[in-house]
PDB file of C-alpha atoms and ligand atoms in Angstrom:
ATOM      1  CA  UNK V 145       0.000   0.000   0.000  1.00 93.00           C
ATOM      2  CA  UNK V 146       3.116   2.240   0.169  1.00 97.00           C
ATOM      3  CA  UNK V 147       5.962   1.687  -1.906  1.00 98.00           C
ATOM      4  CA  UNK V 148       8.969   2.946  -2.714  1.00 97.00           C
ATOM      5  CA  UNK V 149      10.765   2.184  -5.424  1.00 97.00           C
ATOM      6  CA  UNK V 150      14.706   3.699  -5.401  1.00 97.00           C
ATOM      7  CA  UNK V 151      13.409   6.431  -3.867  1.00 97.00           C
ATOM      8  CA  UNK V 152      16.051   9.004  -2.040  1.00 97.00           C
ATOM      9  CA  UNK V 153      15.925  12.205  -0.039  1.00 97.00           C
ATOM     10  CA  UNK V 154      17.744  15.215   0.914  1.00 97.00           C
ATOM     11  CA  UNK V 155      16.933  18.332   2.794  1.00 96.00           C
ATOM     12  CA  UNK V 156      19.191  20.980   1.994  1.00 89.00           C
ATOM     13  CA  UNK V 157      22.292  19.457   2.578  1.00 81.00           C
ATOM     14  CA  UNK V 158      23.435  16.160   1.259  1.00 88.00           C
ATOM     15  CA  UNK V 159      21.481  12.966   0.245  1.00 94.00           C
ATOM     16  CA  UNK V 160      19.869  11.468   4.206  1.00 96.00           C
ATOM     17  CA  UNK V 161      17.546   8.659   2.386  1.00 97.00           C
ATOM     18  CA  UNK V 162      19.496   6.886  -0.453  1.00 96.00           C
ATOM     19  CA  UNK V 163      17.555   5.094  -2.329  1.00 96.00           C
ATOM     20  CA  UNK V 164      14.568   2.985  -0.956  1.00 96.00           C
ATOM     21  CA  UNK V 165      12.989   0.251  -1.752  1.00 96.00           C
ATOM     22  CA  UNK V 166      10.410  -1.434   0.044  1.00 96.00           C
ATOM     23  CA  UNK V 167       7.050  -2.257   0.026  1.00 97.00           C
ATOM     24  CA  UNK V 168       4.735  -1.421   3.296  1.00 97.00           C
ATOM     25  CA  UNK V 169       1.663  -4.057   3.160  1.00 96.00           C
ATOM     26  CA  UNK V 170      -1.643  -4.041   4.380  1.00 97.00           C
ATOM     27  CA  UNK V 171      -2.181  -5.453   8.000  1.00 97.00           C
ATOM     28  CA  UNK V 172       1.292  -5.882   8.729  1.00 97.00           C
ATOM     29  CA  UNK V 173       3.031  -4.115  12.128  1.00 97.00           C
ATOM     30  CA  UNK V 174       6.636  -2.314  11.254  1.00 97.00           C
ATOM     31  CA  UNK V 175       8.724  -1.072  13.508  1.00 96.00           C
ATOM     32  CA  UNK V 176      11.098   2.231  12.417  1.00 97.00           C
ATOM     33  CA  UNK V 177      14.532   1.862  14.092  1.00 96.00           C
ATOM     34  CA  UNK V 178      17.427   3.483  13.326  1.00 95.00           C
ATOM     35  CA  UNK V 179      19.845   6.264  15.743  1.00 94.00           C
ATOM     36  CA  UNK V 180      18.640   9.700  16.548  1.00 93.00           C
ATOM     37  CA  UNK V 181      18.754  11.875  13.086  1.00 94.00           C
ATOM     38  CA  UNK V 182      19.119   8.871  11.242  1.00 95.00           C
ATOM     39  CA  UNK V 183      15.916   9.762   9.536  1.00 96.00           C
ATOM     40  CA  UNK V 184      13.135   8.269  11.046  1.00 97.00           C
ATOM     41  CA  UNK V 185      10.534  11.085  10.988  1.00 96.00           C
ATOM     42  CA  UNK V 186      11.778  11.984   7.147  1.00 97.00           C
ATOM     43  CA  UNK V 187      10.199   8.380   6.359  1.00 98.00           C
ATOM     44  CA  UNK V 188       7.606   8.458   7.930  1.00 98.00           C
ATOM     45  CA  UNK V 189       6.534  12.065   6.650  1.00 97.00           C
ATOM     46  CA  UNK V 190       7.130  10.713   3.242  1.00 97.00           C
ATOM     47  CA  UNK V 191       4.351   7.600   4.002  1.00 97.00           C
ATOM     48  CA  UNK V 192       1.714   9.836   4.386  1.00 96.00           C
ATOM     49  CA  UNK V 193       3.188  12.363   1.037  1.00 95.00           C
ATOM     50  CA  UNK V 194       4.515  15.029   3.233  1.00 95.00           C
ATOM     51  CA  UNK V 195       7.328  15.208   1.633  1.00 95.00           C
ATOM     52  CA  UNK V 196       8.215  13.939  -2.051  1.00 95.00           C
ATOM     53  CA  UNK V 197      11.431  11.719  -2.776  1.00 96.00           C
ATOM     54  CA  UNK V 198      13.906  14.216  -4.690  1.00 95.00           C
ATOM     55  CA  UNK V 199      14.539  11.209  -7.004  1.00 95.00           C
ATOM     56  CA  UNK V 200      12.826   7.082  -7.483  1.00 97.00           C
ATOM     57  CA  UNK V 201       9.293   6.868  -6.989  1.00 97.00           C
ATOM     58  CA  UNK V 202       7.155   6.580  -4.275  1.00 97.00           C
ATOM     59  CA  UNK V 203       3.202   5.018  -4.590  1.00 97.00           C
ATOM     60  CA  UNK V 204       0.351   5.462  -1.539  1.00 97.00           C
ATOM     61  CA  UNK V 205      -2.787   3.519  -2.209  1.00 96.00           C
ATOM     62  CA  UNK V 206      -1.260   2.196  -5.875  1.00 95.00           C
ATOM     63  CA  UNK V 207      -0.806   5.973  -6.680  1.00 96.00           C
ATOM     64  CA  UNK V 208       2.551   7.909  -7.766  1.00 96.00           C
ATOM     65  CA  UNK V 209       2.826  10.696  -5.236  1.00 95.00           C
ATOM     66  CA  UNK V 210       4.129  13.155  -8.026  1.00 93.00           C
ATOM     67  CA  UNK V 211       1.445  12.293 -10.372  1.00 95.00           C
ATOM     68  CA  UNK V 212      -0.933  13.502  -7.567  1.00 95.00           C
ATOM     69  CA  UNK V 213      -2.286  17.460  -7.240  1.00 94.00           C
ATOM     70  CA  UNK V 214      -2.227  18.946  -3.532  1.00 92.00           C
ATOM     71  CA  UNK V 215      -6.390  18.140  -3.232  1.00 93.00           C
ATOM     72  CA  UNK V 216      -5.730  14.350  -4.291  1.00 94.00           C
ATOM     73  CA  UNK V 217      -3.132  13.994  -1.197  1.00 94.00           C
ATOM     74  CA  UNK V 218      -5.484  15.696   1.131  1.00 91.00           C
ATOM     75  CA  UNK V 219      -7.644  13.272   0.292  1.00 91.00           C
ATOM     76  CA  UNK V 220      -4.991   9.878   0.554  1.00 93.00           C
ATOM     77  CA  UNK V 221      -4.305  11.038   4.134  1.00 92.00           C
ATOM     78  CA  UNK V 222      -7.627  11.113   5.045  1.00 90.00           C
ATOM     79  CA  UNK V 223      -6.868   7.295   5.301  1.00 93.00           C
ATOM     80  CA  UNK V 224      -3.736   7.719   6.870  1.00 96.00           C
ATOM     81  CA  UNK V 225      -3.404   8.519  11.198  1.00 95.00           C
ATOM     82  CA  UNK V 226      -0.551  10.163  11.970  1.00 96.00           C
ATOM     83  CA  UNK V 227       0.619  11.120  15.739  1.00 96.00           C
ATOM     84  CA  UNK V 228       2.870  13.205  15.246  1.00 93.00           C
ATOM     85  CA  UNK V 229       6.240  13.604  17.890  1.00 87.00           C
ATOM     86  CA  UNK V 230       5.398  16.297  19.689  1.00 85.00           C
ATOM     87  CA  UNK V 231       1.652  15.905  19.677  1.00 83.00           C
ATOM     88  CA  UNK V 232       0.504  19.548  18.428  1.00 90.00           C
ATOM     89  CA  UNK V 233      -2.606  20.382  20.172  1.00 96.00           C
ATOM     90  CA  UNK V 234      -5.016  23.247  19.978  1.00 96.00           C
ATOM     91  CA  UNK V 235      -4.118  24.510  23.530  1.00 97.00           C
ATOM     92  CA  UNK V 236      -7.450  26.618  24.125  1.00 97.00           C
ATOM     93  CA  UNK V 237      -9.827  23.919  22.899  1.00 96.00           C
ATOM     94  CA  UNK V 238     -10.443  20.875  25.232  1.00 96.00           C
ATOM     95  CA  UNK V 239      -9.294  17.146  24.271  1.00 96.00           C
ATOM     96  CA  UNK V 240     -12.765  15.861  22.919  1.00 93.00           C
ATOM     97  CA  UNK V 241     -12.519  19.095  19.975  1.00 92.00           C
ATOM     98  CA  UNK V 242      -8.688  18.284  19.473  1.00 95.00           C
ATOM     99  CA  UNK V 243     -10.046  14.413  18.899  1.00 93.00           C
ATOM    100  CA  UNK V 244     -12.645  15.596  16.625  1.00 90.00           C
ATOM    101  CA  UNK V 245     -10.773  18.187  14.805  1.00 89.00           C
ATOM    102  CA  UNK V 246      -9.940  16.095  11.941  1.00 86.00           C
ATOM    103  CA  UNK V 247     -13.649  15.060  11.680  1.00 83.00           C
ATOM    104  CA  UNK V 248     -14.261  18.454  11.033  1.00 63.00           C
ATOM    105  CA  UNK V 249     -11.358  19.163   8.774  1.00 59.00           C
ATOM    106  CA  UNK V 250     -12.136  16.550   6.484  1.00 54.00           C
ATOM    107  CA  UNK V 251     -16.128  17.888   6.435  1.00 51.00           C
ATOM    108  CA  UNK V 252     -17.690  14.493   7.820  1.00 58.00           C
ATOM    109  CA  UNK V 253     -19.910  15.852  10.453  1.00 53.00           C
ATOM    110  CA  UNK V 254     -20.537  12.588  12.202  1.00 54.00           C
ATOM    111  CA  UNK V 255     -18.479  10.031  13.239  1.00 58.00           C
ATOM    112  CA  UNK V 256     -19.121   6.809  11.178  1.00 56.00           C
ATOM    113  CA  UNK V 257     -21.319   3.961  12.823  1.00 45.00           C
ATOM    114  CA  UNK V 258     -18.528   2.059  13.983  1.00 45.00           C
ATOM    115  CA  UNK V 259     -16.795   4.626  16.025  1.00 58.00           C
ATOM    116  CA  UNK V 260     -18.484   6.440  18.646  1.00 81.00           C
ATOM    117  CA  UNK V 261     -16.686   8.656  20.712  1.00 87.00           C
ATOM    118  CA  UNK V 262     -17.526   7.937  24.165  1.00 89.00           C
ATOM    119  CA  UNK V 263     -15.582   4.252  23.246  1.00 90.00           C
ATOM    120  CA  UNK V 264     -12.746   6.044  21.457  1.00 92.00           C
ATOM    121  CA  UNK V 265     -12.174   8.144  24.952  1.00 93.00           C
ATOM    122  CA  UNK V 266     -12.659   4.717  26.744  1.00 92.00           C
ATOM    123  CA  UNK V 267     -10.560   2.687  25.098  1.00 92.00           C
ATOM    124  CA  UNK V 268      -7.741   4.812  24.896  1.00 94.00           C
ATOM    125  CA  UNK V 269      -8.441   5.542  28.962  1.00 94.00           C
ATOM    126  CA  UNK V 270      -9.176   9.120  28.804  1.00 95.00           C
ATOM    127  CA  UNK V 271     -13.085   8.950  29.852  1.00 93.00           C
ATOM    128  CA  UNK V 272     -12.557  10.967  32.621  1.00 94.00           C
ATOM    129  CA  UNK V 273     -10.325  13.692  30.969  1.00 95.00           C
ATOM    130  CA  UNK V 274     -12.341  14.750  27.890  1.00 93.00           C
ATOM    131  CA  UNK V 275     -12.727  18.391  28.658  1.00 95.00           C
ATOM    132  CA  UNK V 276      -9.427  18.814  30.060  1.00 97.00           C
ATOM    133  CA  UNK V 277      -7.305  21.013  28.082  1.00 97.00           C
ATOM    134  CA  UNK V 278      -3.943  19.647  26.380  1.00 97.00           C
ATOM    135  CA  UNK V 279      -1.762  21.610  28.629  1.00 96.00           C
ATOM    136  CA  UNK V 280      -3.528  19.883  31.527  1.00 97.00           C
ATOM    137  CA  UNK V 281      -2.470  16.532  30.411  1.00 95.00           C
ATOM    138  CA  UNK V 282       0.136  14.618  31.495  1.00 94.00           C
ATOM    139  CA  UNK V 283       2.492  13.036  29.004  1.00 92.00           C
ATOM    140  CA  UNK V 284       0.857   9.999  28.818  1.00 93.00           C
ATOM    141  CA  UNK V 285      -2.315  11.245  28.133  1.00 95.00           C
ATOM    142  CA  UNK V 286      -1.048  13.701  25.763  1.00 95.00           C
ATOM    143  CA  UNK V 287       0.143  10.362  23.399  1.00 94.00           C
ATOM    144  CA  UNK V 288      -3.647   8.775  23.969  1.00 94.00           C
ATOM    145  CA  UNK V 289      -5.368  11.880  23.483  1.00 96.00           C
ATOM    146  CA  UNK V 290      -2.714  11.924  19.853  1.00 96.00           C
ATOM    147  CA  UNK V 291      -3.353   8.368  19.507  1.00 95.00           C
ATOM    148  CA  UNK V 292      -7.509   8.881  19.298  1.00 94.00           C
ATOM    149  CA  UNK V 293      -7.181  11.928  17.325  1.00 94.00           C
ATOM    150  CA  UNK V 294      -5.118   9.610  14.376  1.00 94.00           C
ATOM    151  CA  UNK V 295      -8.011   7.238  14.127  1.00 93.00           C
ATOM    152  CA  UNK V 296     -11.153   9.335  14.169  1.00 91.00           C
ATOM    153  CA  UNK V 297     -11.195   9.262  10.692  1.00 88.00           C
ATOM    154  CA  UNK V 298     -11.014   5.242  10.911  1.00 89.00           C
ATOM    155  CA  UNK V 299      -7.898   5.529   8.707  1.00 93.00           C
ATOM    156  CA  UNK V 300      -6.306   1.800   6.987  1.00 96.00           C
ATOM    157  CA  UNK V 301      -2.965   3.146   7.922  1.00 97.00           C
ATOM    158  CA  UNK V 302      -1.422   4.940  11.410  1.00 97.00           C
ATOM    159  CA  UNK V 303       1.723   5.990  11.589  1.00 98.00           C
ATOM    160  CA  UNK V 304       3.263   6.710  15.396  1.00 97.00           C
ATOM    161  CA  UNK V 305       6.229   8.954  15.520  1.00 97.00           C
ATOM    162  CA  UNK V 306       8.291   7.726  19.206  1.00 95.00           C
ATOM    163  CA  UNK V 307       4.885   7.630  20.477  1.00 93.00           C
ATOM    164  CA  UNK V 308       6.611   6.563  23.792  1.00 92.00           C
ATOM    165  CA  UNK V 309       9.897   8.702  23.858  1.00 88.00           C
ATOM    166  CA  UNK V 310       8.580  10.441  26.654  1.00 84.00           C
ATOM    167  CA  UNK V 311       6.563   8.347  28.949  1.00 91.00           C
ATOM    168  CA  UNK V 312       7.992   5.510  31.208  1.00 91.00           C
ATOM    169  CA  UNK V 313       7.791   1.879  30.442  1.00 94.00           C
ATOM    170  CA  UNK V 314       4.509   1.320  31.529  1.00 92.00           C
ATOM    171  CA  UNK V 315       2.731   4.142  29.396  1.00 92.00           C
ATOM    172  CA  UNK V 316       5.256   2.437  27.053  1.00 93.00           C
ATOM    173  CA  UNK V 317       3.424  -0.852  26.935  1.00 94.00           C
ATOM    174  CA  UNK V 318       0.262   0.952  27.587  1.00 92.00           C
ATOM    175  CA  UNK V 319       0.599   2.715  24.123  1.00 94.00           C
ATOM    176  CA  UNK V 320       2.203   0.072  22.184  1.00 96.00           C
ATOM    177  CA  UNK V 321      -1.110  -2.623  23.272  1.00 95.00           C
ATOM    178  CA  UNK V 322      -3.226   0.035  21.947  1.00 94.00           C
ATOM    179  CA  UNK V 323      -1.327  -0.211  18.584  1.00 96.00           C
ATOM    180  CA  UNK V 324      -0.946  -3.688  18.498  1.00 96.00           C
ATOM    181  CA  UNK V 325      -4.904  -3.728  19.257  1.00 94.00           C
ATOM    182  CA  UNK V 326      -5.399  -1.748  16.395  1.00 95.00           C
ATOM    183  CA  UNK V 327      -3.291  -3.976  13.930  1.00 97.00           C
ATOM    184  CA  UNK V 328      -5.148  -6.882  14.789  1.00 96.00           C
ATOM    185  CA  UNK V 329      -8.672  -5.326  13.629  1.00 94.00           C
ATOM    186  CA  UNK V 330      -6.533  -4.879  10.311  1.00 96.00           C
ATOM    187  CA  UNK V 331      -4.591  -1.745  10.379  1.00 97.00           C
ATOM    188  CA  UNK V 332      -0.989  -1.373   8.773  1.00 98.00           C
ATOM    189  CA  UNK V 333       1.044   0.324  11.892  1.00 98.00           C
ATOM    190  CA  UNK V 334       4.087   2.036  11.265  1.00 98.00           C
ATOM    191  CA  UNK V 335       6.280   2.507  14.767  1.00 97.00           C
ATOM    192  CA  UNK V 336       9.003   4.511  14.625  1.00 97.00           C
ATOM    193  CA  UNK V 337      10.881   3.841  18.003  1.00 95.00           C
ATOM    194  CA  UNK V 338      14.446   3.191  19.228  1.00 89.00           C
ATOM    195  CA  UNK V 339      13.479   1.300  22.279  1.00 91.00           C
ATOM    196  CA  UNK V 340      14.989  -2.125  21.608  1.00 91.00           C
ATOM    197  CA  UNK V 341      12.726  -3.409  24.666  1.00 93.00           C
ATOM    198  CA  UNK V 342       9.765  -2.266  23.117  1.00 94.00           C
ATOM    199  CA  UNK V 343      10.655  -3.886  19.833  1.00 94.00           C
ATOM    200  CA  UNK V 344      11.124  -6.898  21.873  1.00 93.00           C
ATOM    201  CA  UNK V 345       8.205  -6.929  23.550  1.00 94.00           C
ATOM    202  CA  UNK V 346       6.347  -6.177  20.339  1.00 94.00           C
ATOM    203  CA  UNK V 347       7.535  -8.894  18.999  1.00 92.00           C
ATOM    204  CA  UNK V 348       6.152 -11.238  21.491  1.00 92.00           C
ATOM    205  CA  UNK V 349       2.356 -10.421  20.785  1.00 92.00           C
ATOM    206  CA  UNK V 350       2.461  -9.625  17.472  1.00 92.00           C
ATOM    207  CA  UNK V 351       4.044 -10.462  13.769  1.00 93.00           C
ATOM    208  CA  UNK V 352       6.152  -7.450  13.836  1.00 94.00           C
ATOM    209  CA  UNK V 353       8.986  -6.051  10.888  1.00 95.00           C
ATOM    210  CA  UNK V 354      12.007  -3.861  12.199  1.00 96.00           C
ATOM    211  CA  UNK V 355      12.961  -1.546   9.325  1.00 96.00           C
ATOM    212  CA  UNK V 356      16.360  -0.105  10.042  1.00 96.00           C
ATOM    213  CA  UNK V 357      17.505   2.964   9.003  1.00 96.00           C
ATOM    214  CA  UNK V 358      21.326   3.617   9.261  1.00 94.00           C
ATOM    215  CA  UNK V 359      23.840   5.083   6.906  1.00 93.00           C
ATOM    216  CA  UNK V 360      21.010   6.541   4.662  1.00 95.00           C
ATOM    217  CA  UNK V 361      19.708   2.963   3.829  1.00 94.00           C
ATOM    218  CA  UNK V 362      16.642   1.267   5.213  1.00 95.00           C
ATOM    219  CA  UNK V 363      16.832  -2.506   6.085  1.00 93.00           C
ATOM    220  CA  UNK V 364      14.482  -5.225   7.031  1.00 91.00           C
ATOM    221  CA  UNK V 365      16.065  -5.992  10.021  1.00 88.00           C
ATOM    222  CA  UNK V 366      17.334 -10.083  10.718  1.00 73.00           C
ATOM    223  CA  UNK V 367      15.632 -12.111  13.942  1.00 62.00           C
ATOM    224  CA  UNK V 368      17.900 -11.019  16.176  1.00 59.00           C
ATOM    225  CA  UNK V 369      16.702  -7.873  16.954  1.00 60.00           C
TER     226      UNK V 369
HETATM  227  P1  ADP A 248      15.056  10.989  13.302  1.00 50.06           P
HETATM  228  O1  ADP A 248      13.566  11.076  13.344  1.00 50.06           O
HETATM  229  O2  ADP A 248      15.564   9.608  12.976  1.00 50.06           O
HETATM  230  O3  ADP A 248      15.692  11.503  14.541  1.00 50.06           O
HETATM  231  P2  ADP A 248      14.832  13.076  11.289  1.00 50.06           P
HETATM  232  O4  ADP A 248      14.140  12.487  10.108  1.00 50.06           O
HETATM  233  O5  ADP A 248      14.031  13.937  12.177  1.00 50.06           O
HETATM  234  O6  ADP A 248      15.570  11.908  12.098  1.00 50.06           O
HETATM  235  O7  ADP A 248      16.051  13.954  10.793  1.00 50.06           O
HETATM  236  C1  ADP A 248      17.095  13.410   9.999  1.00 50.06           C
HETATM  237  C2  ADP A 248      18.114  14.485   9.675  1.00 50.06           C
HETATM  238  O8  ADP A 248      17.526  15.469   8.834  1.00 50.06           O
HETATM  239  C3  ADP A 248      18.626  15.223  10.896  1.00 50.06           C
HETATM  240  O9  ADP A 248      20.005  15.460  10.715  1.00 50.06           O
HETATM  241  C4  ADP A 248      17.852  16.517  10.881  1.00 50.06           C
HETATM  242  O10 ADP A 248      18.577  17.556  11.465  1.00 50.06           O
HETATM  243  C5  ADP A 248      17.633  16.760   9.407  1.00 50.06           C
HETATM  244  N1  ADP A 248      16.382  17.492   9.160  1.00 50.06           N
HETATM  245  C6  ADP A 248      15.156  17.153   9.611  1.00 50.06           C
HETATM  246  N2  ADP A 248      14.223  18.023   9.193  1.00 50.06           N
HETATM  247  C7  ADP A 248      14.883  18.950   8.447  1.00 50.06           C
HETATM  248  C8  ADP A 248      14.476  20.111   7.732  1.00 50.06           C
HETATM  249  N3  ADP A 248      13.209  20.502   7.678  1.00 50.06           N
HETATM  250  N4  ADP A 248      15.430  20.812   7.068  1.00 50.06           N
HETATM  251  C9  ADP A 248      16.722  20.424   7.098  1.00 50.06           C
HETATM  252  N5  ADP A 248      17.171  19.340   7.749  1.00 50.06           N
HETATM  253  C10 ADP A 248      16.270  18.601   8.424  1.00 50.06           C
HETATM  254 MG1   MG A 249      12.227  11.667  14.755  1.00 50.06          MG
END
């Protein structure tokens, strides 16, 4: 469902992604390892057409990303939740309207059948916090309030930029169940993390792929890991 093909990428100075090529496929669980600046967040803004590959191709949904006007990619991420590292709330607007923004964003005025909200807050445990504000949250909450707001749209794909780089191990494993919970209904989840003991433990409820990205190449990553 994404695919790159050769593809590279450079900011301004030289090449960081050197040619990809890789196919993400539906329902499977990746993990996104690879050192700090190692380009992590670069891929994964690429998955969802945030950026363009300076050279190779690069397909969402069977598409070429180039081929596609700034309205069609609007539309592709629609499908796609992304929580992003930091979170980015609307500070003044309580965590219930920051869940529902992209609802609202993307014109659907109610949520499908097959979400309702009160079980969104519920399952991600934040029942009892859904008119807090986001600077009231704690850090944990902050990822679960981020976490609800990427599947409101009941997207195929989420991607989850070191959704637990700053909460301790037990928000760690918190976060990742919800994840793996949401790959076994039958969404693709892209992880980026560089917690080895969260890969690990990944790995023992779930099919899970460790991409590796070091020296501006990305690997499928052997057993060991
Ligand atoms: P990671 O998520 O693995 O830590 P990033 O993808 O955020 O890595 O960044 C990879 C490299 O690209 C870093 O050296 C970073 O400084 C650089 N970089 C990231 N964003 C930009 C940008 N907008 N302009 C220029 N360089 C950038
Ligand atoms: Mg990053």
């Amino acid at each position: 469902m994404i695919e790159f093909d050769a593809a590279s990428y450079s900011y301004t100075g030289g090449e960081l992604l050197s040619k990809m090529s890789l196919t993400i496929t539906p329902g499977a669980f990746y993990f996104i390892t690879g050192p700090s600046g190692s380009g992590k967040t670069t891929f994964l803004k690429m998955c969802y057409g945030a950026l363009l590959p300076n050279s190779g191709k690069l397909q969402i949904f069977g598409r070429d990303l180039r081929k596609m006007t700034r309205d069609d990619i609007a539309l592709m991420r629609r499908n796609i939740g992304v929580i992003h590292q930091e979170c980015q709330f609307i500070d003044h607007l309580n965590v219930t309207t920051n869940i529902l923004l992209p609802l609202s964003v993307s014109g659907q005025e109610k949520l499908n059948d097959n979400l309702n909200l009160k079980e969104l807050l519920t399952w991600v445990g934040l029942k009892g916090r859904s008119g807090a504000l986001p600077p009231e949250l704690s850090g944990g909450e902050r990822q679960r309030a981020a976490l609800a707001r990427a599947v409101i749209n009941s997207p195929e794909i989420i991607l989850a930029d070191e959704p637990t780089g700053n909460v301790d191990w037990e928000m760690s494993q918190r976060l990742l169940q919800l994840l793996i919970e949401l790959n076994k209904m039958g969404k693709t989840v892209l992880l980026a993390s560089h917690d080895l003991s969260l890969i690990r433990l990944a790995k023992s409820h779930v099919q899970a792929r460790v991409l590796r990205i070091a020296n501006k190449r990305i690997t499928l990553a052997g057993a060991d890991l």
